[in-house]
Short mmCIF file of C-alpha atoms in Angstrom, two decimals:
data_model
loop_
_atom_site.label_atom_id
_atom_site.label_comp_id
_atom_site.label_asym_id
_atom_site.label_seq_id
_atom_site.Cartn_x
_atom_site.Cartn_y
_atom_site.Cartn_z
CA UNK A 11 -12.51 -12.30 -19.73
CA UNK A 12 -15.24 -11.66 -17.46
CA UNK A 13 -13.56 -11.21 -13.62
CA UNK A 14 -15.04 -10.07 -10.44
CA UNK A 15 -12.47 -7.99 -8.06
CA UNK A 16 -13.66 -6.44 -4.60
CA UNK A 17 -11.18 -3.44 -4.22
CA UNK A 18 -11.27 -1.57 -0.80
CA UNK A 19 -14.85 -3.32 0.07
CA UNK A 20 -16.41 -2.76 -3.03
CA UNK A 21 -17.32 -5.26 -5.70
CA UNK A 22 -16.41 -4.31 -9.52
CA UNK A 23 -17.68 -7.23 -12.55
CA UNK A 24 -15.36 -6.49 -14.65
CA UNK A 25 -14.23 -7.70 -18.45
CA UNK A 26 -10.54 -7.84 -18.81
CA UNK A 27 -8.29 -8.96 -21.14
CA UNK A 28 -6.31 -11.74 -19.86
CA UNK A 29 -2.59 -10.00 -20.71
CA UNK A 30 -3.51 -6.97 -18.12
CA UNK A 31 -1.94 -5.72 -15.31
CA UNK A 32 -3.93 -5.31 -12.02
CA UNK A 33 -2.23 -1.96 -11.71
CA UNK A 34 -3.77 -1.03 -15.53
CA UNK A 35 -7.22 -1.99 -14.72
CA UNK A 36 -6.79 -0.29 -11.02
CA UNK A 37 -5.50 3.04 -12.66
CA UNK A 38 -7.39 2.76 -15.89
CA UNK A 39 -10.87 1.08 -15.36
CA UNK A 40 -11.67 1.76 -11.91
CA UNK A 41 -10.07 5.60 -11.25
CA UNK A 42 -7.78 4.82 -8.15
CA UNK A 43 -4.78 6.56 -9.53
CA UNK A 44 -3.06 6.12 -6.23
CA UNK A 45 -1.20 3.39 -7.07
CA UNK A 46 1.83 4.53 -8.79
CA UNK A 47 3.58 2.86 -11.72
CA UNK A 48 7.18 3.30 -11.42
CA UNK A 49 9.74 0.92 -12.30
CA UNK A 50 7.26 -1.59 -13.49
CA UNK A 51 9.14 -4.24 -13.30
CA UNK A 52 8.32 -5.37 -9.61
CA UNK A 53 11.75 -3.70 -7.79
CA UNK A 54 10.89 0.16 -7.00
CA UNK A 55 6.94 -0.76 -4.92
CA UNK A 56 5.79 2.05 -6.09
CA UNK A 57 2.68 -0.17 -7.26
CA UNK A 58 2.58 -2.58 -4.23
CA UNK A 59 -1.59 -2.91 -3.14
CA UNK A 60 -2.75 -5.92 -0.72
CA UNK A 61 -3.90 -8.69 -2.72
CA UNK A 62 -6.45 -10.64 -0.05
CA UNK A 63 -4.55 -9.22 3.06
CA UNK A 64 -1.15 -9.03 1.44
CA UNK A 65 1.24 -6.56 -0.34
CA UNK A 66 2.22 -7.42 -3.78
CA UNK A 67 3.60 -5.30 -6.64
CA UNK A 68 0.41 -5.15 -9.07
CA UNK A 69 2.52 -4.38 -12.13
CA UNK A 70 3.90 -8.00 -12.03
CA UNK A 71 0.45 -9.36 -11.19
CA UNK A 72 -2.50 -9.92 -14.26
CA UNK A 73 -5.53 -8.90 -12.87
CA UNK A 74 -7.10 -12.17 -14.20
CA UNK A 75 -5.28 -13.73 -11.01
CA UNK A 76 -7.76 -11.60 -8.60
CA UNK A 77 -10.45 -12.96 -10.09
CA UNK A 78 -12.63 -13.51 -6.83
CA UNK A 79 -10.02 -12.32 -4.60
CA UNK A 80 -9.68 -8.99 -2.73
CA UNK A 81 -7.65 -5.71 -3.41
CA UNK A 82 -6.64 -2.81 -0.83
CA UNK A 83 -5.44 0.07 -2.21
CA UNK A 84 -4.08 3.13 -0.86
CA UNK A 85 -7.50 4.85 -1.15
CA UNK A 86 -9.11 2.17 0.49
CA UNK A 87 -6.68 3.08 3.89
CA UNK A 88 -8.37 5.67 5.58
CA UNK A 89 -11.23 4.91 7.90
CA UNK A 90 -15.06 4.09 6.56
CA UNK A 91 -15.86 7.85 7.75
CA UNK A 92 -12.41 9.29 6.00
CA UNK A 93 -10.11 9.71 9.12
CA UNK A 94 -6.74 8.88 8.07
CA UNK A 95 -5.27 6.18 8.88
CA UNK A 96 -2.58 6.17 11.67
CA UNK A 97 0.36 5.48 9.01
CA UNK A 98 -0.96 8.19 7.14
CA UNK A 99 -0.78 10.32 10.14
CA UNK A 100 2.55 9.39 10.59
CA UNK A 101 3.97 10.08 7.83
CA UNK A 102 2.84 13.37 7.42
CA UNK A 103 3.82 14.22 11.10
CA UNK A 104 7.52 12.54 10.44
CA UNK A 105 8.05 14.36 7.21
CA UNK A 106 7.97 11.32 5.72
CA UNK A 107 6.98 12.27 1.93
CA UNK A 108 9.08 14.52 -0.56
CA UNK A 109 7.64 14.33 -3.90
CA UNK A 110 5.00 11.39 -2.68
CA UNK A 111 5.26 9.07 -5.77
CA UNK A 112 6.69 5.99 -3.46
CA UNK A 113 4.36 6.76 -0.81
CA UNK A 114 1.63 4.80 -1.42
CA UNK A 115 3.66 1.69 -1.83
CA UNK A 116 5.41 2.82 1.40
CA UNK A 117 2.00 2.77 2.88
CA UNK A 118 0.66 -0.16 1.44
CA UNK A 119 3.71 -2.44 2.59
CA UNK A 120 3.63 -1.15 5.94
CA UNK A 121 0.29 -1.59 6.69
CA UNK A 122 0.26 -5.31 5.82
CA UNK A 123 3.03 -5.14 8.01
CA UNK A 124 1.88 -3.69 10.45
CA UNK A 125 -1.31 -5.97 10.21
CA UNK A 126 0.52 -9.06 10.37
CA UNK A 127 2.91 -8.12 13.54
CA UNK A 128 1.18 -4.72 15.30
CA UNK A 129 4.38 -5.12 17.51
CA UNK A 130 6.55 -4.46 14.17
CA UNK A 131 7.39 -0.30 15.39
CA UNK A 132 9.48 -1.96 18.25
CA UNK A 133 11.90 -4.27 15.88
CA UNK A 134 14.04 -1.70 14.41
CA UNK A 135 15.04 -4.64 11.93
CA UNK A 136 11.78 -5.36 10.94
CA UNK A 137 10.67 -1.89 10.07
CA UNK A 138 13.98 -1.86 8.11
CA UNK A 139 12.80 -4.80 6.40
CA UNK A 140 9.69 -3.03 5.21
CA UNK A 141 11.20 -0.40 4.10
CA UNK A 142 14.01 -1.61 2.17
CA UNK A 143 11.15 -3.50 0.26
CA UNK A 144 10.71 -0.38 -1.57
CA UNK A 145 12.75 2.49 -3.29
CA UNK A 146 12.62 6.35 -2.63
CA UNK A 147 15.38 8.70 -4.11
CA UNK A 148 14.22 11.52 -1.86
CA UNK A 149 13.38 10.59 1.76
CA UNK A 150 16.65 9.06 2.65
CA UNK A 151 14.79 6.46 4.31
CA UNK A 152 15.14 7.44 7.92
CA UNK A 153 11.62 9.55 8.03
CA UNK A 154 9.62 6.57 6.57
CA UNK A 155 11.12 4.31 9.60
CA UNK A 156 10.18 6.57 11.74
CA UNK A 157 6.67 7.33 10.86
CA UNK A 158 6.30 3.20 10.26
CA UNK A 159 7.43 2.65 14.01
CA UNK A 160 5.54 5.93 15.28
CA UNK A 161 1.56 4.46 13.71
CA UNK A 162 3.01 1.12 15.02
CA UNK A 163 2.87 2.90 18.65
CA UNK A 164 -0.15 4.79 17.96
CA UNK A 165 -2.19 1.60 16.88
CA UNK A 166 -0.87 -0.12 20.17
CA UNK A 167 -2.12 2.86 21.81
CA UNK A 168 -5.56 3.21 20.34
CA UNK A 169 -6.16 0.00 18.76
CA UNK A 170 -9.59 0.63 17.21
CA UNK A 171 -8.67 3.20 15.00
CA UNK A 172 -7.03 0.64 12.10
#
């Protein structure tokens, strides 16, 4: 089936069986090997992307149902001129990657968050929230909230650098 996705900006024709995962043709057709296949059955987020502004887990999602539609990805997170973005930032300077196979669902999920509600660093129960979406066996959590809540304060700060 003949599909059209825009992933981070650019736009890909593509021809796609209609049984295929988004996170397949993302990985497998168009090279962005940053979004991690874990569990794949929707519950670890290692796989979550931004489907037209937000997060879903793209192993539960054909990529028939993009057809049209927009995908972020964690390569597509870093500024047009490569800067890094301010979660990205974060959670390097919190410590908040071990092994780095959850991180880019971390990411993903917090940026929509963080898109949706900029004020989301100063709800400790929100930030919980995001990250309880997702699982990581060896963080222990706490650095991810604190790297969500520290780009949270950095975008307030400095706004224009999303």
């Amino acid at each position: 089936m003949k599909i059209t996705l825009t992933v981070n900006g650019t736009g890909h024709p593509l021809d796609v069986e209609p049984r295929r995962l988004l996170a397949d043709v993302l990985r497998d057709d168009l090279g962005l090997t940053g979004t991690h296949l874990g569990c794949e059955h929707g519950i670890c987020g290692a796989c979550t992307v931004l489907m037209d502004g937000r997060p879903v887990r793209s192993c539960l999602v054909l990529a028939v149902q993009c057809d049209g539609g927009s995908v972020r990805t964690v390569e597509g997170l870093a500024g047009p001129d490569g800067a890094p973005h301010p979660l990205q930032r974060a959670f390097s300077a919190e410590h908040a990657l071990q092994c780095g196979f959850c991180t880019p669902g971390f990411l993903m999920a917090a940026a929509a968050a963080l898109e949706a509600d900029p004020d989301l660093g100063a709800e400790p129960d929100a930030v919980a929230d995001v990250v309880g979406s997702n699982i990581c066996r060896c963080t222990g959590y706490e650095p991810i909230r604190r790297a969500i809540t520290r780009a949270a304060q950095e975008q307030r700060e400095q706004p224009h650098e999303r």
